[in-house]
Coordinates of C-alpha atoms in Angstrom, one line a residue:
Chain A
X1 CA -1.2 129.6 -123.1
X2 CA 0.5 127.1 -125.4
X3 CA 3.7 127.7 -123.6
X4 CA 2.5 125.7 -120.6
X5 CA 1.9 122.6 -122.7
X6 CA 4.6 120.3 -123.9
X7 CA 7.2 121.1 -121.4
X8 CA 8.6 118.3 -119.2
X9 CA 8.0 119.9 -115.8
X10 CA 5.4 119.2 -113.2
X11 CA 2.2 120.1 -115.1
X12 CA 0.1 120.9 -112.0
X13 CA 2.7 123.1 -110.2
X14 CA 1.7 126.5 -111.4
X15 CA -2.0 126.0 -110.8
X16 CA -1.2 124.7 -107.3
X17 CA 0.6 128.0 -106.5
X18 CA -2.3 130.1 -107.9
X19 CA -4.8 128.0 -106.0
X20 CA -2.9 128.6 -102.7
X21 CA -4.5 132.0 -102.6
X22 CA -7.1 132.1 -99.8
X23 CA -10.8 133.2 -100.0
X24 CA -10.1 136.6 -98.6
X25 CA -7.7 137.7 -101.3
X26 CA -9.0 140.9 -102.8
X27 CA -10.5 140.2 -106.2
X28 CA -8.2 142.6 -108.2
X29 CA -5.1 141.1 -106.5
X30 CA -6.3 137.6 -107.2
X31 CA -6.7 138.4 -110.9
X32 CA -3.3 140.1 -111.1
X33 CA -1.5 137.2 -109.3
X34 CA -3.4 134.6 -111.2
X35 CA -1.8 136.0 -114.4
X36 CA 1.6 137.1 -113.0
X37 CA 2.4 133.6 -111.5
X38 CA 1.7 131.7 -114.8
X39 CA 3.6 134.2 -116.8
X40 CA 6.7 134.1 -114.5
X41 CA 6.5 130.3 -114.4
X42 CA 6.0 130.0 -118.2
X43 CA 9.0 132.3 -118.7
X44 CA 11.1 130.1 -116.4
X45 CA 10.1 126.9 -118.2
X46 CA 10.4 128.3 -121.7
X47 CA 14.0 129.4 -121.2
X48 CA 14.7 126.6 -118.7
X49 CA 15.9 129.1 -116.2
X50 CA 18.6 127.7 -113.9
X51 CA 19.0 128.4 -110.2
X52 CA 22.2 130.3 -111.1
X53 CA 20.4 132.5 -113.5
X54 CA 17.4 133.0 -111.2
X55 CA 19.8 134.0 -108.4
X56 CA 21.5 136.5 -110.6
X57 CA 18.1 138.0 -111.1
X58 CA 17.4 138.0 -107.4
X59 CA 20.7 139.8 -106.7
X60 CA 19.9 142.4 -109.4
X61 CA 16.5 143.0 -107.8
X62 CA 18.0 143.3 -104.3
X63 CA 20.6 145.6 -105.6
X64 CA 17.9 147.8 -107.1
X65 CA 16.3 148.2 -103.7
X66 CA 19.6 148.8 -102.0
X67 CA 20.4 151.7 -104.4
X68 CA 17.0 153.3 -104.1
X69 CA 16.3 156.2 -101.7
X70 CA 14.3 159.4 -101.8
X71 CA 16.6 160.7 -104.6
X72 CA 16.7 157.6 -106.8
X73 CA 14.3 154.8 -107.7
X74 CA 16.3 152.1 -109.3
X75 CA 13.5 149.5 -109.2
X76 CA 11.6 151.9 -111.4
X77 CA 14.5 152.4 -113.7
X78 CA 14.9 148.6 -114.2
X79 CA 11.3 148.5 -115.3
X80 CA 11.9 151.5 -117.5
X81 CA 14.6 149.9 -119.5
X82 CA 12.4 147.0 -120.4
X83 CA 9.6 149.3 -121.4
X84 CA 7.3 148.5 -118.5
X85 CA 6.7 152.0 -117.3
X86 CA 5.9 153.2 -120.8
X87 CA 3.5 150.3 -121.2
X88 CA 1.6 150.8 -118.0
X89 CA 1.4 154.5 -118.8
X90 CA -0.3 153.6 -122.1
X91 CA -2.6 151.2 -120.4
X92 CA -3.5 153.7 -117.6
X93 CA -4.1 156.5 -120.0
X94 CA -6.3 154.3 -122.3
X95 CA -8.4 153.1 -119.4
X96 CA -8.8 156.7 -118.1
X97 CA -9.8 158.0 -121.4
X98 CA -12.3 155.2 -122.0
X99 CA -14.0 155.7 -118.6
X100 CA -14.2 159.4 -117.9
X101 CA -16.1 158.8 -114.7
X102 CA -13.5 156.5 -113.0
X103 CA -11.5 157.9 -110.1
X104 CA -8.3 159.4 -111.5
X105 CA -5.3 157.1 -111.2
X106 CA -1.9 158.2 -110.1
X107 CA 0.6 158.1 -112.9
X108 CA 4.3 158.3 -113.6
X109 CA 6.3 161.0 -112.0
X110 CA 9.6 159.6 -113.2
X111 CA 12.4 158.9 -110.8
X112 CA 13.5 162.5 -110.5
X113 CA 10.3 164.4 -109.5
X114 CA 10.5 166.1 -106.1
X115 CA 7.5 167.2 -104.1
X116 CA 9.1 170.5 -102.9
X117 CA 9.2 172.5 -106.1
X118 CA 8.9 176.2 -105.2
X119 CA 6.0 178.3 -106.5
X120 CA 7.3 181.2 -108.6
X121 CA 5.8 184.1 -110.4
X122 CA 5.2 183.7 -114.1
X123 CA 8.2 185.0 -116.0
X124 CA 10.7 183.9 -113.3
X125 CA 13.7 181.7 -114.2
X126 CA 14.4 178.2 -112.9
X127 CA 17.8 178.4 -114.4
X128 CA 19.7 179.2 -111.2
X129 CA 23.1 177.5 -111.7
X130 CA 25.3 178.4 -114.7
X131 CA 25.6 175.3 -117.0
X132 CA 28.1 174.7 -119.7
X133 CA 26.7 175.1 -123.2
X134 CA 23.2 176.0 -121.8
X135 CA 20.8 177.8 -124.2
X136 CA 18.2 179.8 -122.3
X137 CA 14.6 179.3 -123.4
X138 CA 11.5 181.3 -122.7
X139 CA 8.8 178.7 -122.3
X140 CA 5.2 179.9 -122.2
X141 CA 1.7 178.9 -123.2
X142 CA -1.9 178.7 -122.2
X143 CA -3.8 176.1 -120.3
X144 CA -7.4 175.6 -121.6
X145 CA -10.4 173.3 -121.3
X146 CA -10.1 170.8 -124.1
X147 CA -13.8 170.9 -124.9
X148 CA -14.8 174.5 -124.4
X149 CA -11.4 176.0 -125.2
X150 CA -11.9 178.3 -122.2
X151 CA -8.7 179.4 -120.5
X152 CA -8.1 177.8 -117.1
X153 CA -6.9 180.2 -114.5
X154 CA -5.0 179.0 -111.4
X155 CA -3.9 175.7 -112.9
X156 CA -0.6 174.5 -111.5
X157 CA 2.4 173.5 -113.7
X158 CA 5.2 171.6 -112.1
X159 CA 8.3 171.5 -114.3
X160 CA 11.7 169.7 -113.9
X161 CA 14.6 168.8 -116.2
X162 CA 18.2 167.8 -116.1
X163 CA 21.0 170.3 -116.5
X164 CA 23.5 170.1 -119.5
X165 CA 25.7 167.7 -117.5
X166 CA 22.8 165.2 -117.6
X167 CA 22.1 165.5 -113.9
X168 CA 19.0 166.6 -112.1
X169 CA 19.5 169.0 -109.2
X170 CA 19.1 166.4 -106.5
X171 CA 21.8 164.3 -108.2
X172 CA 24.3 167.1 -108.3
X173 CA 25.7 168.9 -105.3
X174 CA 27.0 171.7 -107.5
X175 CA 23.5 172.8 -108.5
X176 CA 21.6 175.2 -106.3
X177 CA 18.5 173.9 -104.5
X178 CA 15.5 174.2 -107.0
X179 CA 17.7 174.6 -110.0
X180 CA 15.8 173.6 -113.2
X181 CA 12.7 172.6 -111.3
X182 CA 9.8 174.9 -110.3
X183 CA 6.1 175.4 -110.0
X184 CA 3.9 178.0 -111.7
X185 CA 0.2 179.0 -111.7
X186 CA -1.7 180.2 -114.7
X187 CA -3.0 183.8 -114.6
X188 CA -6.6 184.8 -115.2
X189 CA -6.2 184.2 -118.9
X190 CA -4.7 180.7 -118.4
X191 CA -1.2 181.8 -119.3
X192 CA 2.0 180.6 -117.8
X193 CA 5.6 181.6 -118.6
X194 CA 9.1 181.0 -117.3
X195 CA 12.7 180.9 -118.3
X196 CA 14.7 177.6 -118.4
X197 CA 17.3 176.1 -120.6
X198 CA 17.0 173.9 -123.7
X199 CA 17.2 170.3 -122.4
X200 CA 20.0 168.0 -123.6
X201 CA 20.2 164.2 -123.9
X202 CA 21.6 162.4 -120.9
X203 CA 22.2 158.8 -119.9
X204 CA 20.0 157.2 -117.3
X205 CA 22.2 156.2 -114.2
X206 CA 24.5 153.6 -115.5
X207 CA 26.1 152.5 -112.2
X208 CA 23.3 150.2 -110.9
X209 CA 21.3 147.2 -112.0
X210 CA 19.4 149.1 -114.8
X211 CA 22.8 150.1 -116.2
X212 CA 24.1 146.6 -115.8
X213 CA 21.1 145.3 -117.7
X214 CA 21.5 147.9 -120.5
X215 CA 25.2 146.9 -120.8
X216 CA 24.4 143.2 -121.0
X217 CA 21.8 143.9 -123.6
X218 CA 24.3 145.9 -125.6
X219 CA 22.1 149.1 -125.4
X220 CA 23.0 152.7 -124.8
X221 CA 21.6 154.5 -121.7
X222 CA 20.6 157.8 -123.4
X223 CA 17.4 159.6 -123.2
X224 CA 16.4 162.3 -125.8
X225 CA 16.3 165.8 -124.5
X226 CA 13.1 166.4 -122.6
X227 CA 11.3 168.5 -120.0
X228 CA 9.0 167.0 -117.4
X229 CA 5.6 168.5 -116.7
X230 CA 2.7 167.9 -114.3
X231 CA -0.4 170.0 -114.8
X232 CA -3.1 170.1 -112.2
X233 CA -6.4 171.9 -112.1
X234 CA -9.4 171.1 -109.8
X235 CA -12.1 169.3 -111.8
X236 CA -9.8 168.3 -114.6
X237 CA -7.8 165.1 -115.2
X238 CA -4.2 165.7 -114.0
X239 CA -1.6 165.5 -116.7
X240 CA 1.9 164.0 -116.2
X241 CA 4.1 164.1 -119.2
X242 CA 7.4 164.8 -120.9
X243 CA 8.0 166.9 -124.0
X244 CA 10.9 166.1 -126.3
X245 CA 13.1 168.4 -128.3
X246 CA 12.6 167.8 -132.0
X247 CA 16.3 168.5 -132.6
X248 CA 17.5 165.9 -130.1
X249 CA 19.3 162.7 -130.7
X250 CA 17.8 159.5 -129.4
X251 CA 14.2 160.4 -130.3
X252 CA 13.8 157.0 -132.1
X253 CA 15.7 155.0 -129.5
X254 CA 15.0 156.4 -126.1
X255 CA 16.5 154.0 -123.5
X256 CA 13.2 154.0 -121.6
X257 CA 10.9 154.0 -124.6
X258 CA 8.9 157.1 -123.6
X259 CA 8.8 159.2 -126.8
X260 CA 5.4 159.6 -128.5
X261 CA 5.1 161.7 -131.7
X262 CA 2.6 164.1 -130.2
X263 CA 5.1 165.0 -127.4
X264 CA 7.8 166.2 -129.7
X265 CA 8.2 170.0 -129.7
X266 CA 10.3 172.6 -131.5
X267 CA 12.4 175.3 -129.9
X268 CA 12.4 178.4 -132.1
X269 CA 14.5 181.6 -132.1
X270 CA 13.3 184.3 -129.8
X271 CA 13.5 188.0 -130.7
X272 CA 14.1 191.0 -128.6
X273 CA 14.7 189.3 -125.4
X274 CA 18.2 189.8 -123.9
X275 CA 17.6 186.9 -121.5
X276 CA 16.7 184.1 -124.0
X277 CA 17.7 183.3 -127.6
X278 CA 15.1 180.5 -127.9
X279 CA 11.4 180.2 -127.1
X280 CA 8.9 177.4 -126.8
X281 CA 5.2 177.9 -126.8
X282 CA 3.5 175.0 -125.3
X283 CA -0.3 175.0 -124.8
X284 CA -2.0 172.5 -122.7
X285 CA -5.6 171.3 -123.0
X286 CA -7.1 169.6 -120.0
X287 CA -9.9 167.1 -120.1
X288 CA -12.7 167.6 -117.6
X289 CA -15.1 165.3 -115.9
X290 CA -12.6 163.8 -113.6
X291 CA -12.8 164.1 -109.9
X292 CA -9.3 165.3 -109.1
X293 CA -8.2 164.3 -105.7
X294 CA -5.3 166.3 -104.2
X295 CA -1.9 165.0 -105.2
X296 CA -3.1 162.4 -107.6
X297 CA -2.1 162.6 -111.2
X298 CA -3.0 160.8 -114.3
X299 CA -0.9 160.3 -117.4
X300 CA -2.6 161.9 -120.3
X301 CA -0.1 162.9 -123.0
X302 CA -2.7 162.7 -125.8
X303 CA -4.7 165.5 -124.0
X304 CA -1.8 167.8 -124.7
X305 CA -1.4 169.5 -128.0
X306 CA 1.7 171.6 -127.9
X307 CA 4.2 173.3 -130.0
X308 CA 2.1 176.0 -131.7
Chain B
X1 CA 1.2 133.9 -127.6
X2 CA -2.5 134.5 -128.1
X3 CA -2.4 137.0 -125.2
X4 CA -0.6 139.5 -127.4
X5 CA -3.5 139.4 -129.9
X6 CA -6.7 141.2 -129.6
X7 CA -5.7 143.8 -127.0
X8 CA -6.0 147.5 -127.7
X9 CA -2.5 148.6 -127.0
X10 CA 0.4 149.4 -129.4
X11 CA 0.9 146.1 -131.2
X12 CA 4.5 146.7 -132.1
X13 CA 5.7 148.0 -128.7
X14 CA 6.9 144.8 -127.2
X15 CA 8.9 143.7 -130.2
X16 CA 10.5 147.1 -130.4
X17 CA 11.8 146.7 -126.8
X18 CA 13.1 143.2 -127.6
X19 CA 14.7 144.5 -130.8
X20 CA 16.5 147.2 -128.9
X21 CA 19.1 144.6 -127.8
X22 CA 22.4 145.2 -129.6
X23 CA 24.4 142.7 -131.6
X24 CA 26.8 142.0 -128.7
X25 CA 24.2 140.8 -126.3
X26 CA 25.3 137.3 -125.1
X27 CA 23.1 134.7 -126.8
X28 CA 21.7 133.2 -123.6
X29 CA 20.8 136.6 -122.2
X30 CA 19.2 137.5 -125.5
X31 CA 17.1 134.4 -125.4
X32 CA 16.1 135.0 -121.7
X33 CA 15.2 138.7 -122.3
X34 CA 13.4 137.9 -125.5
X35 CA 11.0 135.8 -123.5
X36 CA 11.0 137.8 -120.2
X37 CA 10.0 141.0 -121.9
X38 CA 7.0 139.6 -123.8
X39 CA 5.8 137.7 -120.7
X40 CA 6.0 140.8 -118.5
X41 CA 4.3 142.9 -121.1
X42 CA 1.6 140.3 -121.8
X43 CA 0.9 140.1 -118.1
X44 CA 0.6 143.9 -117.9
X45 CA -1.8 144.0 -120.9
X46 CA -3.9 141.1 -119.8
X47 CA -4.6 142.5 -116.4
X48 CA -4.5 146.1 -117.7
X49 CA -2.0 147.0 -115.0
X50 CA -2.2 150.6 -113.9
X51 CA 0.6 152.9 -113.1
X52 CA -0.5 152.8 -109.4
X53 CA -0.4 149.0 -109.3
X54 CA 2.9 148.9 -111.1
X55 CA 4.4 151.4 -108.7
X56 CA 3.1 149.3 -105.8
X57 CA 5.1 146.5 -107.3
X58 CA 8.2 148.7 -107.7
X59 CA 8.0 149.7 -104.1
X60 CA 7.7 146.1 -103.0
X61 CA 10.7 145.2 -105.0
X62 CA 12.8 148.1 -103.7
X63 CA 11.7 147.2 -100.2
X64 CA 12.9 143.6 -100.7
X65 CA 16.3 144.9 -101.6
X66 CA 16.4 147.3 -98.7
X67 CA 15.6 144.5 -96.2
X68 CA 18.2 142.1 -97.6
X69 CA 21.7 141.7 -96.2
X70 CA 24.1 138.9 -95.4
X71 CA 21.6 137.5 -93.0
X72 CA 18.5 137.7 -95.0
X73 CA 17.5 137.5 -98.7
X74 CA 14.1 139.0 -99.1
X75 CA 14.2 139.1 -102.9
X76 CA 14.7 135.4 -102.8
X77 CA 11.8 135.0 -100.3
X78 CA 9.4 137.0 -102.6
X79 CA 10.3 134.5 -105.4
X80 CA 9.8 131.6 -103.0
X81 CA 6.2 132.5 -102.1
X82 CA 5.2 132.5 -105.7
X83 CA 6.9 129.1 -106.2
X84 CA 9.7 130.4 -108.5
X85 CA 12.6 129.0 -106.5
X86 CA 11.0 125.6 -106.3
X87 CA 10.4 125.7 -110.1
X88 CA 13.9 126.7 -111.1
X89 CA 15.1 124.0 -108.7
X90 CA 13.1 121.4 -110.6
X91 CA 14.3 122.8 -114.0
X92 CA 17.9 122.9 -112.9
X93 CA 17.8 119.4 -111.5
X94 CA 16.1 118.0 -114.6
X95 CA 18.6 119.6 -116.9
X96 CA 21.5 118.3 -114.8
X97 CA 20.1 114.8 -114.7
X98 CA 19.6 114.8 -118.5
X99 CA 23.1 115.9 -119.3
X100 CA 25.4 114.3 -116.9
X101 CA 28.4 115.8 -118.6
X102 CA 27.4 119.4 -118.2
X103 CA 29.2 121.6 -115.8
X104 CA 27.5 121.4 -112.4
X105 CA 25.2 124.3 -111.8
X106 CA 25.0 126.1 -108.5
X107 CA 21.7 125.6 -106.7
X108 CA 19.5 126.9 -103.9
X109 CA 21.1 127.4 -100.6
X110 CA 17.9 128.9 -99.1
X111 CA 18.1 132.3 -97.4
X112 CA 19.6 131.0 -94.2
X113 CA 22.6 129.1 -95.2
X114 CA 25.9 130.5 -93.8
X115 CA 29.3 129.8 -95.2
X116 CA 31.0 129.6 -91.9
X117 CA 29.6 126.3 -90.5
X118 CA 32.2 124.7 -88.2
X119 CA 33.5 121.3 -89.0
X120 CA 32.8 118.9 -86.1
X121 CA 33.7 115.3 -85.3
X122 CA 31.0 112.7 -86.1
X123 CA 28.8 112.2 -83.0
X124 CA 29.0 115.8 -81.9
X125 CA 26.0 117.9 -81.2
X126 CA 24.9 121.0 -83.0
X127 CA 22.2 121.7 -80.4
X128 CA 24.1 124.3 -78.4
X129 CA 21.3 126.5 -77.0
X130 CA 18.5 125.1 -74.9
X131 CA 15.2 125.4 -76.8
X132 CA 11.7 125.1 -75.4
X133 CA 10.0 121.9 -76.3
X134 CA 13.1 120.6 -78.2
X135 CA 13.3 116.8 -78.8
X136 CA 16.9 115.7 -79.3
X137 CA 17.6 113.5 -82.4
X138 CA 20.5 111.4 -83.3
X139 CA 20.8 111.8 -87.1
X140 CA 23.1 109.4 -88.9
X141 CA 23.6 107.6 -92.2
X142 CA 25.9 106.6 -94.9
X143 CA 27.0 108.5 -98.1
X144 CA 27.4 106.1 -101.0
X145 CA 28.0 106.1 -104.8
X146 CA 24.6 105.8 -106.4
X147 CA 25.8 103.4 -109.1
X148 CA 28.3 101.2 -107.3
X149 CA 26.9 101.5 -103.8
X150 CA 30.4 102.0 -102.6
X151 CA 30.7 104.1 -99.4
X152 CA 32.1 107.6 -100.0
X153 CA 34.7 108.6 -97.4
X154 CA 35.5 112.2 -96.7
X155 CA 32.2 113.6 -98.1
X156 CA 31.2 116.9 -96.5
X157 CA 27.7 117.4 -95.0
X158 CA 26.6 120.9 -94.2
X159 CA 23.4 121.0 -92.1
X160 CA 21.3 123.8 -90.8
X161 CA 17.8 124.2 -89.3
X162 CA 15.7 126.6 -87.3
X163 CA 15.2 126.3 -83.5
X164 CA 11.9 125.6 -81.9
X165 CA 11.1 129.3 -81.9
X166 CA 11.2 129.3 -85.6
X167 CA 14.4 131.2 -85.9
X168 CA 17.8 130.3 -87.4
X169 CA 20.8 131.2 -85.3
X170 CA 21.7 134.3 -87.3
X171 CA 18.1 135.6 -86.8
X172 CA 18.2 135.2 -83.0
X173 CA 20.7 136.9 -80.7
X174 CA 19.8 134.4 -77.9
X175 CA 21.2 131.5 -79.8
X176 CA 24.9 130.6 -79.5
X177 CA 27.1 131.1 -82.6
X178 CA 26.8 127.9 -84.7
X179 CA 23.7 126.7 -82.9
X180 CA 21.8 124.1 -85.1
X181 CA 24.2 124.4 -88.0
X182 CA 27.4 122.5 -88.6
X183 CA 29.6 120.5 -90.9
X184 CA 30.6 116.9 -90.8
X185 CA 32.8 114.6 -92.9
X186 CA 32.1 110.9 -93.6
X187 CA 34.5 108.4 -92.1
X188 CA 36.3 105.6 -94.1
X189 CA 33.0 103.7 -94.3
X190 CA 31.0 106.7 -95.5
X191 CA 29.2 107.2 -92.2
X192 CA 28.2 110.5 -90.6
X193 CA 26.4 111.1 -87.4
X194 CA 25.5 114.1 -85.1
X195 CA 23.0 115.2 -82.5
X196 CA 20.4 117.8 -83.3
X197 CA 16.8 118.5 -82.5
X198 CA 13.6 117.5 -84.3
X199 CA 12.7 120.4 -86.5
X200 CA 9.4 122.3 -86.0
X201 CA 7.3 124.2 -88.5
X202 CA 7.9 128.0 -88.6
X203 CA 6.7 131.0 -90.5
X204 CA 8.9 132.6 -93.1
X205 CA 9.7 136.2 -92.1
X206 CA 6.4 138.0 -92.2
X207 CA 7.5 141.6 -91.7
X208 CA 8.7 142.3 -95.2
X209 CA 7.4 142.3 -98.8
X210 CA 7.1 138.5 -98.9
X211 CA 5.0 138.6 -95.8
X212 CA 2.9 141.4 -97.2
X213 CA 2.3 139.4 -100.4
X214 CA 1.3 136.4 -98.4
X215 CA -1.1 138.4 -96.3
X216 CA -2.6 140.0 -99.4
X217 CA -3.0 136.5 -100.9
X218 CA -4.7 135.3 -97.7
X219 CA -2.0 132.7 -97.2
X220 CA -0.2 131.5 -94.1
X221 CA 3.6 131.9 -93.9
X222 CA 4.4 128.4 -92.4
X223 CA 6.9 125.9 -93.6
X224 CA 6.7 122.3 -92.6
X225 CA 9.5 121.1 -90.2
X226 CA 12.7 120.5 -92.2
X227 CA 16.4 120.2 -92.0
X228 CA 18.6 121.7 -94.7
X229 CA 21.6 119.7 -96.1
X230 CA 24.4 120.2 -98.6
X231 CA 26.5 117.2 -99.5
X232 CA 29.7 117.6 -101.4
X233 CA 32.2 115.1 -102.6
X234 CA 34.9 115.6 -105.2
X235 CA 33.9 113.9 -108.5
X236 CA 30.2 113.8 -107.6
X237 CA 27.3 116.1 -108.2
X238 CA 26.8 118.3 -105.2
X239 CA 23.4 117.9 -103.4
X240 CA 21.5 120.7 -101.9
X241 CA 18.2 119.7 -100.3
X242 CA 15.8 119.8 -97.4
X243 CA 14.3 116.8 -95.6
X244 CA 10.8 117.1 -94.1
X245 CA 9.4 115.5 -91.0
X246 CA 6.5 113.1 -91.9
X247 CA 4.7 114.1 -88.7
X248 CA 4.8 117.8 -89.4
X249 CA 1.9 120.1 -90.3
X250 CA 2.1 122.1 -93.6
X251 CA 3.5 119.2 -95.7
X252 CA 0.8 119.7 -98.2
X253 CA 0.7 123.5 -98.1
X254 CA 4.3 124.7 -97.6
X255 CA 4.4 128.4 -98.0
X256 CA 7.3 128.1 -100.4
X257 CA 6.2 125.0 -102.2
X258 CA 9.4 123.0 -101.5
X259 CA 8.1 119.6 -100.3
X260 CA 8.6 116.6 -102.6
X261 CA 7.4 113.1 -101.5
X262 CA 10.8 111.6 -101.7
X263 CA 12.1 114.1 -99.2
X264 CA 9.7 113.2 -96.4
X265 CA 11.4 111.3 -93.6
X266 CA 10.3 109.7 -90.3
X267 CA 11.8 110.3 -86.9
X268 CA 11.7 107.1 -84.8
X269 CA 12.3 106.3 -81.1
X270 CA 15.9 105.7 -80.2
X271 CA 16.8 103.2 -77.5
X272 CA 19.6 103.2 -75.0
X273 CA 20.8 106.7 -75.6
X274 CA 20.6 109.1 -72.7
X275 CA 21.2 112.0 -75.0
X276 CA 18.4 111.4 -77.6
X277 CA 14.9 109.9 -77.6
X278 CA 14.6 110.0 -81.3
X279 CA 16.7 109.0 -84.2
X280 CA 16.8 109.5 -88.0
X281 CA 18.8 107.4 -90.3
X282 CA 19.3 109.2 -93.6
X283 CA 21.4 107.7 -96.3
X284 CA 22.6 109.8 -99.2
X285 CA 23.4 108.4 -102.6
X286 CA 25.6 110.6 -104.8
X287 CA 25.6 110.7 -108.6
X288 CA 29.0 110.7 -110.2
X289 CA 30.4 111.9 -113.5
X290 CA 30.1 115.6 -112.6
X291 CA 33.2 117.8 -112.4
X292 CA 32.7 119.3 -109.0
X293 CA 34.2 122.7 -108.8
X294 CA 34.9 124.0 -105.4
X295 CA 32.0 125.8 -103.8
X296 CA 29.5 125.0 -106.5
X297 CA 26.5 123.0 -105.6
X298 CA 23.6 121.5 -107.6
X299 CA 20.2 120.7 -106.5
X300 CA 19.5 117.0 -106.8
X301 CA 16.9 115.8 -104.3
X302 CA 16.0 112.8 -106.4
X303 CA 19.5 111.5 -105.9
X304 CA 18.8 111.1 -102.3
X305 CA 17.0 108.1 -101.0
X306 CA 16.6 108.5 -97.3
X307 CA 14.7 107.3 -94.3
X308 CA 15.7 103.7 -94.2

């Protein structure tokens, strides 16, 4: 760390803080803190952070907590706008893919996932509340074993997305309960299908600390149009991901840095369906060999090959 | 930054997040964020931070905000236990002392300072609520100009400390309003004086995220016995500091790393005073040349030479 050399502050201070950890500190935590503390201190020394500036940061962090509740996670959003969630997602996926026998890690749900999605029959619609400018989409596909290509029956697909006003159901009292979020199970042939709407770009919440940070950094708050998915099947690595509309703005400058090329999909015209003018086939290939514990999910976008 | 080399994650990601800042980002903020983002990202890559671990951190940060209010600043306390407040205090003081003509920065008040300290006559007591094991102290001294040694009349001294149960007044409903906190003005000769009690060590609040972090790091939460002071005088650099009892435990392992040798003072026996068995003379020397704006304070412990 060349940054720690050459500055004019107490040269032993950072090590003394690290060394304060006692013998019973768990080894993983000791390693994490023994890197976090020097990085935070080096940052403060490099920019010669003043008490005023530090206190502005403390206020921002406290504000994030105060705005957070079961419907909103502003601490997460602050991390998102500096790319941290996207980075730990990359790290976690890489670690999991390199060590197929490790216990499956939990992974990003995003701040708008809700546990109580309602299980519906395939072919049902999650578009429950009329939305201005909405284009209805028939989304369908097959879940298969990535190695054997065998269809996977009884896999669960959780799906959620914002409405055309940029709000998720829990943010918007005018949307019916369960609007644009739902849960489906694949049939004996691994197929799933439901009606929803084509997603649209929306800004991340701009009224809190993450929004303040974006404004200060002269950045826009928009995310490209996307649909969230979690796919679970016993014996397979859980998949948490987002798929992005190829036709959307902000694909190259997502405010939370989540877009990956392999996750961009194309909505195409649908024929002979009075209910939907567009369709999206999205097949999902699950990696095996993971011990899937209930409720845990791992981020594995590269295991998905969609948009056929 | 050698840390960014040699890892197996997207090598361009961090720079792309930094580069997302727009042209209207204030230059100081651009500099701060252009160092903060790489340090946070390097930290995550070096320890290969997982989504689970990151989310544990997000929860801790949100929890800090949720516990914070006008009586408590848990975000600050989390920073304190990793030495950050002490470090930015050192940085701020060093910058101020190197550039005497810069505008005076605000500085640490600590989480327990309250604005509404009551102005009392010299010689009054701030020990209002009987405390178990308390030793009454007569604290007095003179405020002078550090260069000319001239006494400074009408300087304001804010003082606050915990009671022997380890609680500040606002934390403890059994203490009278304004117990162990007060405000005094120096007389024509620069003198101040008041009765208080000898401070005792106490643990920082252990029921929140800072306490959780301390427990995880196998560290104790204790602070050495100390009294907080803010000294203000028009035309002089404000002083915010803490003085520590030479006889206290935890001088070498303060849980928030605030002790400096020059701030350690000795309480000595007092004669011929029925009200106090101990006394502490503490003289304060203020540096001039600063434009002191109302309410702003700067940390300047080295400007104090106490314990005569």
